[in-house]
Amino acid sequence: MGYASDDQDVLPPHPGLTLSSITDASSIATTRPGSRLDVVAEEFPLPPPLFGTGVEDADVILRGKDDVDLYAHAIMLKRASPVFANALGELSPEVPVLNIDAEGRTIDMLLQYIYPDCRPEVGQDLDAFLAVLQLAVVYQVGHVMQLLRKMLVKPEILNNYPIRIYAAATRWRFNEEADIAAEATGKLDLAQVGEKEVGNISATDLVKLMTRHRRRRGDILEALKGWKSALCKTCQGMPGDSWSMRYYVRAVDEIKKRPGTDMIFSEQFVHQEVGKTNCPECDNYFVLSQRMKDLKQAATQSMRRHSPSYSRKSVQSTASQVSPMTPVPSTPQMDNIFSEGDCILRSIDSQDIRVYRRILIQASHFWKHLFSLPQSQPDIDPRDPESAMPIVDCTERGRTLKLLLQLIYPVPKPQFRTFAQIEPVLEAAHKFEMDSALQHLAGILREPHFIQLDPVRVYALACRYELPDVARLASSFTLRSDLEQTAEESVFGLSAISFLRLLQFRDTRAAQIAAILTERPPPSPCEQCKIAWASNWLRLALEEIRRRPVSDAIFSLSFVTKSFDVEQVRRSFDRIGYHQCNNIFNIADHDWLQELKKKIDQLPESLDPDDL
């Protein structure tokens, strides 16, 4: 096996800057290997640019409109973007400088997203985030666009800036994200929105949003009207005599201003007037709980009916007002990713995959060390150009290697749907010490599709491949599973000690919850109808927490209503008639349940790091 030396052109030293490399492995978590952060703070906003100086083997300069120079590798940019590839092909080798119409800070952040060994943090600076996304769209950096589109609708960003996210999504034709953002605007009163929020929205898209709000408002009000019609005639005629009618009036006022359901179904809104005068018929807890579920279902159906549909015509009109240089995003052909390279990885099933050593070095300590070793020259056949390329024999299958390489190449990332797909890639990423690929896969394991489907299996994988944060999160999700029913494939590769600790953690938490539930007696049954729903609930709750020691299930509406014996309620009402029942469900019952839930939620929900 032999390796050819890296014969890429290298930039001449920039005046005052040194292209030396960082060799301290401890710096990898906070900086990119091969970078020196010696830029004076006054010359660039903190934090300093990772690509400002000291980039090992850099062969191209990206110059921002503020005259800040960033150093990078042409091969990384070419693989990341067809626009970069075309622009770099026109540069003079003597002066490899590419002028970019963006601030140096924005270019540096884009490069951090392009390079596999960087982990950029945008934080709460929405303007900086949108600037990077704009640059990724202009230069068609597909994998960065893919990542930032997901970040665009994360709750921590979306909840604070729903209108601005809606504007950005419509601007760049991100239809799915525009739908999500449009729904999030339901908590806003559009009449109170300022010019800054709607500055980047076309009138067409603003009208579409207003129309959606109007339709949503009408549908929710119609659902509330149907809910009101199920109340007794006395309540409908005298709104102040029941909690249900008071709730209806407040909900109507709220929806007229903000056509979103989060507020009217929030705990604070629902329980605002609990304990005041109630109607025995309309405010009976068993009946009321079913009516509230029906109301939620009707409101949800209206949301699905009126999700905005962005036609190509309206989207084009929006985009054309933003910037004539913004192209339609495109995805590079995945079949062409491994058509070029200066090294060959040969899989165990005899697939030859051409790769660039520079990309492997940037992403992996294993490959960086391997390529630094002195190698014998390969036998070269003049008739076969590929004979000059070094060949590395791998024990992984070709499909696994290609998926892994896509995680470190500056291209859109592959999708993983099953454990069978992700596990061999995890194994290879761990073997080759590809930290960025491991972190990406760790993020996928955190997704509901995996961690809710089989949290024990995620826990086992996290322990096996040294992902402690994922292991702790998975341990909390295992509390929602019945560990006695664990399948054998879920614990493959997990030591018996680690699984036993998981069982002990569940049993300890179950005992703690049982002590909390029984330390204070439940409310006494009603003296008239003798209905003791609280005692039934406590018995059922103690049985449930032995299998799943979490508060989610036992305090849910469906679980609490299961404690009511419907036939007993009917027989009681037939015997003594409707009355102001002291035990069906009142403020004391509500406070009792809330106090129990608060105490349970204060218990540790995941394994201690020392127990992993």
Coordinates of C-alpha atoms in Angstrom, one line a residue, residues 13-515:
P13 CA 2.6 33.3 3.3
H14 CA 0.3 36.3 3.8
P15 CA 2.2 39.4 5.1
G16 CA 2.1 39.2 8.9
L17 CA 0.4 35.8 9.0
T18 CA 1.8 32.4 9.6
L19 CA 0.4 29.2 8.0
S20 CA 1.6 27.0 10.8
S21 CA -0.6 24.3 12.2
I22 CA -1.9 23.6 15.7
T23 CA -0.9 20.2 17.0
D24 CA -2.4 20.3 20.5
A25 CA -5.2 17.7 20.4
S26 CA -6.9 19.3 23.4
S27 CA -7.8 22.3 21.2
I28 CA -9.9 20.3 18.8
A29 CA -13.2 20.8 20.8
T30 CA -13.0 24.6 20.5
T31 CA -11.0 25.3 17.3
R32 CA -10.4 23.7 13.9
P33 CA -7.2 21.6 13.6
G34 CA -4.7 23.6 11.6
S35 CA -5.8 27.0 12.8
R36 CA -4.2 29.7 15.0
L37 CA -6.4 32.3 16.6
D38 CA -4.0 35.1 16.8
V39 CA -6.1 37.9 15.2
V40 CA -6.1 41.0 17.3
A41 CA -9.6 41.4 18.9
E42 CA -9.9 45.1 17.8
E43 CA -9.5 44.1 14.2
F44 CA -12.5 41.7 14.2
P45 CA -15.6 41.2 16.4
L46 CA -15.3 38.5 19.0
P47 CA -15.0 35.6 18.6
P48 CA -12.1 35.8 16.2
P49 CA -12.4 34.1 12.8
L50 CA -11.3 30.5 12.8
F51 CA -10.2 30.9 9.2
G52 CA -8.5 34.3 9.6
T53 CA -4.9 32.9 9.7
G54 CA -2.9 29.8 10.2
V55 CA -4.9 27.4 8.0
E56 CA -2.7 24.5 7.1
D57 CA -2.2 24.0 3.4
A58 CA -4.7 26.7 2.5
D59 CA -4.8 27.4 -1.3
V60 CA -7.5 30.1 -1.7
I61 CA -8.5 33.4 0.0
L62 CA -12.1 34.5 0.4
R63 CA -12.1 38.3 0.9
G64 CA -15.2 39.9 2.5
K65 CA -16.6 43.3 1.6
D66 CA -15.1 44.6 4.8
D67 CA -11.6 43.5 3.5
V68 CA -11.3 40.6 5.9
D69 CA -9.4 37.7 4.4
L70 CA -10.4 34.1 5.2
Y71 CA -8.2 31.1 4.2
A72 CA -9.6 27.9 3.0
H73 CA -9.0 24.8 0.7
A74 CA -10.3 24.9 -2.8
I75 CA -11.3 21.2 -2.8
M76 CA -13.6 21.8 0.2
L77 CA -15.3 24.7 -1.5
K78 CA -15.6 22.9 -4.8
R79 CA -17.3 19.9 -3.3
A80 CA -19.6 22.0 -1.2
S81 CA -20.9 24.3 -3.9
P82 CA -21.3 24.3 -7.7
V83 CA -21.1 28.2 -7.6
F84 CA -17.8 28.1 -5.7
A85 CA -16.5 25.4 -8.2
N86 CA -17.3 27.7 -11.1
A87 CA -15.8 30.8 -9.5
L88 CA -12.6 29.1 -8.4
G89 CA -12.1 27.7 -11.9
E90 CA -11.8 31.2 -13.2
L91 CA -9.3 32.4 -10.6
S92 CA -5.6 33.1 -11.5
P93 CA -3.3 30.7 -9.7
E94 CA -1.0 33.6 -8.9
V95 CA -3.7 35.6 -7.1
P96 CA -6.2 33.0 -5.7
V97 CA -8.5 35.6 -4.1
L98 CA -12.3 35.3 -4.4
N99 CA -14.3 38.4 -3.5
I100 CA -17.5 37.7 -1.6
D101 CA -20.3 40.2 -1.1
A102 CA -20.6 39.5 2.7
E103 CA -19.0 40.5 6.0
G104 CA -16.0 38.5 7.0
R105 CA -17.8 37.3 10.1
T106 CA -20.5 35.7 7.9
I107 CA -18.0 34.1 5.5
D108 CA -16.1 32.6 8.5
M109 CA -19.3 31.2 9.9
L110 CA -20.2 29.6 6.5
L111 CA -16.7 28.0 6.3
Q112 CA -17.2 26.6 9.8
Y113 CA -20.4 24.9 8.6
I114 CA -18.6 23.6 5.4
Y115 CA -15.7 22.1 7.2
P116 CA -16.5 18.8 9.0
D117 CA -14.3 19.4 12.1
C118 CA -16.0 22.7 13.1
R119 CA -19.0 23.0 15.3
P120 CA -20.3 26.6 14.9
E121 CA -22.6 28.2 17.4
V122 CA -24.9 31.0 16.1
G123 CA -26.6 31.5 19.5
Q124 CA -29.5 33.9 19.6
D125 CA -28.1 36.4 17.0
L126 CA -30.9 36.0 14.4
D127 CA -29.3 38.5 12.1
A128 CA -26.0 36.6 12.0
F129 CA -27.9 33.4 11.5
L130 CA -29.9 34.7 8.5
A131 CA -26.8 36.3 7.0
V132 CA -25.1 32.9 6.9
L133 CA -28.2 31.2 5.5
Q134 CA -28.4 34.0 2.8
L135 CA -24.8 33.3 1.8
A136 CA -25.4 29.5 1.7
V137 CA -28.4 30.1 -0.6
V138 CA -26.5 32.4 -2.9
Y139 CA -23.6 30.0 -3.3
Q140 CA -25.9 26.9 -3.3
V141 CA -24.1 25.2 -0.4
G142 CA -26.6 22.4 -0.2
H143 CA -25.6 20.6 3.1
V144 CA -25.4 23.9 5.0
M145 CA -28.8 24.9 3.7
Q146 CA -30.2 21.5 4.8
L147 CA -28.8 22.0 8.3
L148 CA -29.8 25.7 8.7
R149 CA -33.4 25.0 7.4
K150 CA -33.9 22.6 10.4
M151 CA -32.4 25.2 12.8
L152 CA -34.6 27.9 11.3
V153 CA -37.8 26.3 12.9
K154 CA -36.3 25.2 16.2
P155 CA -38.6 26.3 19.0
E156 CA -36.0 28.5 20.7
I157 CA -35.7 30.6 17.5
L158 CA -39.2 30.2 16.1
N159 CA -41.1 31.2 19.3
N160 CA -39.2 34.4 19.5
Y161 CA -39.3 35.5 15.8
P162 CA -42.2 33.7 14.0
I163 CA -42.8 36.6 11.6
R164 CA -39.1 37.0 10.7
I165 CA -38.8 33.3 10.2
Y166 CA -41.9 33.3 8.0
A167 CA -40.3 36.1 6.0
A168 CA -37.0 34.2 5.6
A169 CA -38.7 31.0 4.6
T170 CA -40.9 32.6 2.0
R171 CA -37.9 34.6 0.7
W172 CA -35.8 31.4 0.0
R173 CA -38.7 29.2 -1.0
F174 CA -38.5 27.0 2.0
N175 CA -42.2 25.9 1.8
E176 CA -42.2 23.4 4.6
E177 CA -40.5 25.9 7.0
A178 CA -42.9 28.6 5.8
D179 CA -45.8 26.4 6.8
I180 CA -44.4 25.9 10.3
A181 CA -43.6 29.5 10.8
A182 CA -47.1 30.6 9.6
E183 CA -48.6 28.3 12.2
A184 CA -46.4 29.8 14.9
T185 CA -47.6 33.3 14.0
G186 CA -51.0 32.3 15.4
K187 CA -50.0 33.5 18.8
L188 CA -49.5 37.0 17.4
D189 CA -52.0 39.8 16.8
L190 CA -51.1 40.9 13.3
A191 CA -52.7 44.3 13.9
Q192 CA -49.9 44.9 16.4
V193 CA -47.0 43.7 14.3
G194 CA -44.4 46.4 13.5
E195 CA -42.8 47.4 10.2
K196 CA -39.5 45.8 11.2
E197 CA -41.1 42.3 11.4
V198 CA -42.8 42.5 8.0
G199 CA -40.0 44.4 6.2
N200 CA -38.9 41.4 4.1
I201 CA -42.3 40.0 3.3
S202 CA -44.1 40.8 0.1
A203 CA -47.6 42.2 0.2
T204 CA -48.8 38.9 -1.4
D205 CA -47.4 36.8 1.4
L206 CA -48.6 39.1 4.1
V207 CA -52.1 38.9 2.6
K208 CA -51.8 35.1 2.5
L209 CA -50.9 35.2 6.2
M210 CA -53.8 37.5 7.1
T211 CA -56.2 35.3 5.1
R212 CA -54.9 32.2 7.0
H213 CA -55.4 34.0 10.3
R214 CA -59.0 34.9 9.3
R215 CA -59.9 31.4 8.3
R216 CA -58.3 29.9 11.4
R217 CA -60.1 32.4 13.6
G218 CA -63.4 31.5 12.0
D219 CA -62.8 27.8 12.3
I220 CA -61.8 28.0 16.0
L221 CA -64.7 30.3 16.8
E222 CA -67.0 27.8 15.1
A223 CA -65.6 25.0 17.2
L224 CA -66.1 27.0 20.3
K225 CA -69.7 27.7 19.3
G226 CA -70.3 24.0 18.9
W227 CA -68.7 23.4 22.3
K228 CA -71.0 26.0 23.8
S229 CA -74.1 24.4 22.2
A230 CA -73.5 21.2 24.3
L231 CA -73.9 23.2 27.5
C232 CA -77.2 23.2 29.4
K233 CA -79.8 25.8 28.6
T234 CA -79.3 27.5 32.0
C235 CA -75.6 28.1 31.4
Q236 CA -76.2 29.4 27.9
G237 CA -78.7 31.8 29.1
M238 CA -76.7 32.9 32.2
P239 CA -73.0 33.0 31.2
G240 CA -71.8 33.8 34.8
D241 CA -73.2 30.7 36.4
S242 CA -70.7 28.1 35.2
W243 CA -67.0 27.8 34.6
S244 CA -67.7 26.4 31.1
M245 CA -69.4 29.6 30.0
R246 CA -66.8 31.8 31.6
Y247 CA -64.1 29.8 29.7
Y248 CA -66.1 30.2 26.5
V249 CA -66.3 34.0 26.8
R250 CA -62.6 34.4 27.6
A251 CA -61.6 31.9 24.8
V252 CA -63.6 33.8 22.2
D253 CA -62.0 37.1 23.2
E254 CA -58.6 35.6 22.9
I255 CA -59.1 34.0 19.5
K256 CA -60.5 37.2 18.1
K257 CA -57.1 38.7 18.7
R258 CA -54.8 35.7 18.2
P259 CA -56.0 32.7 16.3
G260 CA -53.7 30.2 17.9
T261 CA -54.8 27.4 20.3
D262 CA -51.7 27.3 22.6
M263 CA -53.1 30.0 24.9
I264 CA -56.7 28.8 25.3
F265 CA -55.6 25.3 26.0
S266 CA -52.7 26.3 28.4
E267 CA -53.0 25.2 32.0
Q268 CA -53.0 28.8 33.2
F269 CA -55.8 29.8 31.0
V270 CA -57.9 26.7 31.6
H271 CA -57.6 26.8 35.4
Q272 CA -57.9 30.6 35.7
E273 CA -61.4 30.4 37.3
V274 CA -61.5 26.9 38.8
G275 CA -63.2 26.9 42.1
K276 CA -65.7 29.6 41.4
T277 CA -69.5 28.9 40.9
N278 CA -69.9 25.8 38.8
C279 CA -72.8 24.1 37.1
P280 CA -73.2 20.6 38.4
E281 CA -74.2 19.3 34.9
C282 CA -71.9 21.3 32.6
D283 CA -68.8 21.4 34.9
N284 CA -69.0 17.7 35.9
Y285 CA -65.3 16.7 35.5
F286 CA -66.0 13.5 33.6
V287 CA -68.3 15.2 31.1
L288 CA -66.1 18.3 30.8
S289 CA -62.9 16.4 30.1
Q290 CA -64.5 14.7 27.1
R291 CA -65.8 18.1 25.8
M292 CA -62.4 19.6 26.1
K293 CA -60.9 16.8 24.1
D294 CA -63.5 17.3 21.4
L295 CA -62.8 21.0 21.3
K296 CA -59.0 20.4 20.9
Q297 CA -59.7 17.9 18.1
A298 CA -61.9 20.3 16.2
A299 CA -59.3 23.1 16.5
T300 CA -56.5 20.8 15.3
Q301 CA -58.5 19.8 12.2
S302 CA -59.0 23.4 11.3
M303 CA -55.2 23.9 11.5
R304 CA -54.6 21.1 9.1
R305 CA -57.2 22.4 6.7
H306 CA -55.7 25.8 6.4
S307 CA -52.0 25.2 6.4
P308 CA -50.8 27.7 3.7
S309 CA -49.9 26.4 0.3
Y310 CA -47.3 28.5 -1.4
S311 CA -47.8 28.3 -5.2
R312 CA -44.7 28.7 -7.4
K313 CA -46.2 31.9 -8.8
S314 CA -46.5 33.6 -5.4
V315 CA -43.1 32.4 -4.3
Q316 CA -41.4 33.7 -7.4
S317 CA -42.9 37.1 -6.9
T318 CA -41.6 37.2 -3.3
A319 CA -38.1 36.0 -4.2
S320 CA -37.8 38.5 -7.1
Q321 CA -38.2 41.4 -4.7
V322 CA -35.3 40.2 -2.5
S323 CA -32.3 39.9 -4.7
P324 CA -31.8 39.2 -8.5
M325 CA -28.6 37.3 -7.7
T326 CA -30.3 34.7 -5.4
P327 CA -30.5 31.5 -7.4
V328 CA -32.9 28.6 -6.9
P329 CA -31.3 26.2 -4.4
S330 CA -30.1 23.0 -6.0
T331 CA -28.8 19.7 -4.7
P332 CA -25.6 18.2 -6.1
Q333 CA -25.9 14.8 -7.7
M334 CA -25.0 12.3 -5.0
D335 CA -23.8 9.8 -7.6
N336 CA -21.0 12.2 -8.5
I337 CA -19.6 12.8 -5.0
F338 CA -17.0 10.0 -5.2
S339 CA -16.1 10.4 -8.9
E340 CA -13.0 12.3 -8.1
G341 CA -10.2 12.1 -5.6
D342 CA -6.5 11.4 -4.9
C343 CA -7.0 8.2 -2.8
I344 CA -9.1 5.1 -3.1
L345 CA -10.9 3.3 -0.2
R346 CA -11.6 -0.3 -1.1
S347 CA -14.5 -1.8 0.7
I348 CA -14.9 -5.4 1.9
D349 CA -17.4 -6.0 -0.9
S350 CA -14.8 -4.8 -3.5
Q351 CA -16.2 -1.3 -4.1
D352 CA -13.5 1.3 -5.0
I353 CA -14.5 4.8 -3.6
R354 CA -12.4 7.7 -4.7
V355 CA -11.9 10.4 -2.0
Y356 CA -9.8 13.4 -1.2
R357 CA -7.2 13.0 1.5
R358 CA -7.6 16.6 2.5
I359 CA -11.3 16.0 3.5
L360 CA -10.4 12.9 5.4
I361 CA -7.6 14.7 7.3
Q362 CA -9.9 17.6 8.2
A363 CA -12.5 15.2 9.6
S364 CA -10.5 12.4 11.3
H365 CA -7.6 12.0 13.7
F366 CA -7.2 8.5 12.4
W367 CA -6.7 9.5 8.8
K368 CA -4.6 12.5 9.7
H369 CA -2.1 10.2 11.5
L370 CA -2.3 7.5 8.8
F371 CA -1.5 9.9 6.0
S372 CA 1.4 11.4 8.0
L373 CA 3.3 8.1 8.1
P374 CA 6.0 7.5 5.4
Q375 CA 4.7 5.2 2.7
S376 CA 6.3 3.2 -0.1
Q377 CA 5.5 4.3 -3.6
P378 CA 2.9 2.2 -5.5
D379 CA 3.7 0.4 -8.7
I380 CA 2.5 2.7 -11.5
D381 CA 1.1 1.4 -14.8
P382 CA 1.3 4.1 -17.4
R383 CA -1.8 2.7 -19.1
D384 CA -3.9 3.1 -15.9
P385 CA -4.0 6.6 -14.3
E386 CA -5.6 5.2 -11.2
S387 CA -2.6 3.0 -10.4
A388 CA -0.8 6.0 -9.0
M389 CA -3.4 6.5 -6.4
P390 CA -2.9 4.9 -2.9
I391 CA -5.4 2.3 -2.0
V392 CA -6.7 1.7 1.5
D393 CA -8.4 -1.6 2.2
C394 CA -11.4 -1.2 4.6
T395 CA -13.4 -3.8 6.5
E396 CA -16.6 -1.9 6.0
R397 CA -19.1 -2.4 3.2
G398 CA -19.3 0.1 0.4
R399 CA -22.7 1.5 1.4
T400 CA -21.5 2.1 4.9
L401 CA -18.4 3.9 3.7
K402 CA -20.4 6.1 1.3
L403 CA -22.9 7.1 4.0
L404 CA -20.0 7.9 6.4
L405 CA -18.2 10.0 3.8
Q406 CA -21.3 12.0 3.1
L407 CA -21.4 13.0 6.7
I408 CA -17.9 14.6 6.4
Y409 CA -18.1 15.8 2.8
P410 CA -19.5 19.3 2.3
V411 CA -22.7 17.9 0.7
P412 CA -26.3 17.3 2.0
K413 CA -26.4 14.6 4.7
P414 CA -28.0 11.2 4.2
Q415 CA -31.2 10.3 6.0
F416 CA -31.4 7.4 8.4
R417 CA -34.7 5.7 9.0
T418 CA -33.8 2.5 10.8
F419 CA -31.3 1.2 13.4
A420 CA -30.0 -1.2 10.8
Q421 CA -29.0 1.8 8.6
I422 CA -27.4 3.9 11.3
E423 CA -25.6 1.3 13.4
P424 CA -22.8 0.3 10.9
V425 CA -22.1 4.0 10.2
L426 CA -21.8 4.7 13.9
E427 CA -19.4 1.8 14.2
A428 CA -17.2 3.1 11.3
A429 CA -17.3 6.8 12.6
H430 CA -16.1 5.6 16.0
K431 CA -13.4 3.4 14.5
F432 CA -12.1 6.2 12.3
E433 CA -12.3 8.8 15.1
M434 CA -14.6 11.1 13.0
D435 CA -15.9 13.4 15.8
S436 CA -18.1 15.5 13.5
A437 CA -19.8 12.4 12.0
L438 CA -20.3 11.0 15.5
Q439 CA -21.9 14.2 16.7
H440 CA -24.2 14.3 13.7
L441 CA -25.3 10.7 14.3
A442 CA -25.8 11.5 17.9
G443 CA -28.2 14.3 16.9
I444 CA -30.1 11.8 14.8
L445 CA -30.4 9.3 17.7
R446 CA -32.0 12.1 19.8
E447 CA -34.8 12.5 17.2
P448 CA -38.2 11.0 18.3
H449 CA -38.1 8.5 15.5
F450 CA -35.3 6.7 17.2
I451 CA -35.3 7.6 20.9
Q452 CA -39.0 7.2 21.4
L453 CA -39.2 4.1 19.2
D454 CA -36.5 2.2 21.2
P455 CA -34.8 4.2 24.0
V456 CA -33.0 1.1 25.4
R457 CA -31.4 0.5 22.0
V458 CA -30.3 4.2 21.8
Y459 CA -28.9 3.9 25.3
A460 CA -27.0 0.8 24.4
L461 CA -25.5 2.5 21.2
A462 CA -24.6 5.6 23.2
C463 CA -22.8 3.6 25.8
R464 CA -21.0 1.6 23.2
Y465 CA -19.8 4.5 21.1
E466 CA -19.0 6.9 24.0
L467 CA -21.9 9.4 23.6
P468 CA -22.6 10.3 27.3
D469 CA -25.1 13.1 26.6
V470 CA -27.2 10.8 24.4
A471 CA -26.9 8.0 27.0
R472 CA -28.3 10.2 29.7
L473 CA -31.1 11.5 27.5
A474 CA -32.0 7.9 26.5
S475 CA -32.0 6.8 30.1
S476 CA -34.8 9.3 30.9
F477 CA -36.8 7.9 27.9
T478 CA -36.4 4.4 29.2
L479 CA -38.5 5.4 32.1
R480 CA -41.5 5.6 29.7
S481 CA -40.9 2.0 28.6
D482 CA -41.6 -1.3 30.3
L483 CA -38.1 -2.6 30.7
E484 CA -39.4 -6.1 31.5
Q485 CA -40.4 -6.3 27.8
T486 CA -37.0 -5.3 26.4
A487 CA -36.1 -7.2 23.2
E488 CA -32.7 -8.9 22.9
E489 CA -31.6 -6.8 19.9
S490 CA -32.2 -3.6 21.9
V491 CA -29.4 -4.4 24.4
F492 CA -26.8 -5.8 21.8
G493 CA -23.4 -4.7 22.9
L494 CA -24.5 -3.4 26.2
S495 CA -22.9 -4.9 29.3
A496 CA -25.2 -6.6 31.9
I497 CA -23.9 -4.2 34.5
S498 CA -25.1 -1.2 32.5
F499 CA -28.5 -2.7 31.9
L500 CA -28.8 -3.7 35.6
R501 CA -28.1 0.0 36.6
L502 CA -30.9 1.0 34.3
L503 CA -33.3 -1.4 36.0
Q504 CA -32.2 -0.3 39.4
F505 CA -32.6 3.4 38.4
R506 CA -36.2 2.6 37.3
D507 CA -37.0 0.7 40.5
T508 CA -35.5 3.4 42.8
R509 CA -37.5 6.1 41.0
A510 CA -40.7 4.1 41.2
A511 CA -40.3 3.7 45.0
Q512 CA -39.7 7.4 45.3
I513 CA -42.8 8.2 43.4
A514 CA -44.9 5.8 45.4
A515 CA -43.7 7.4 48.6

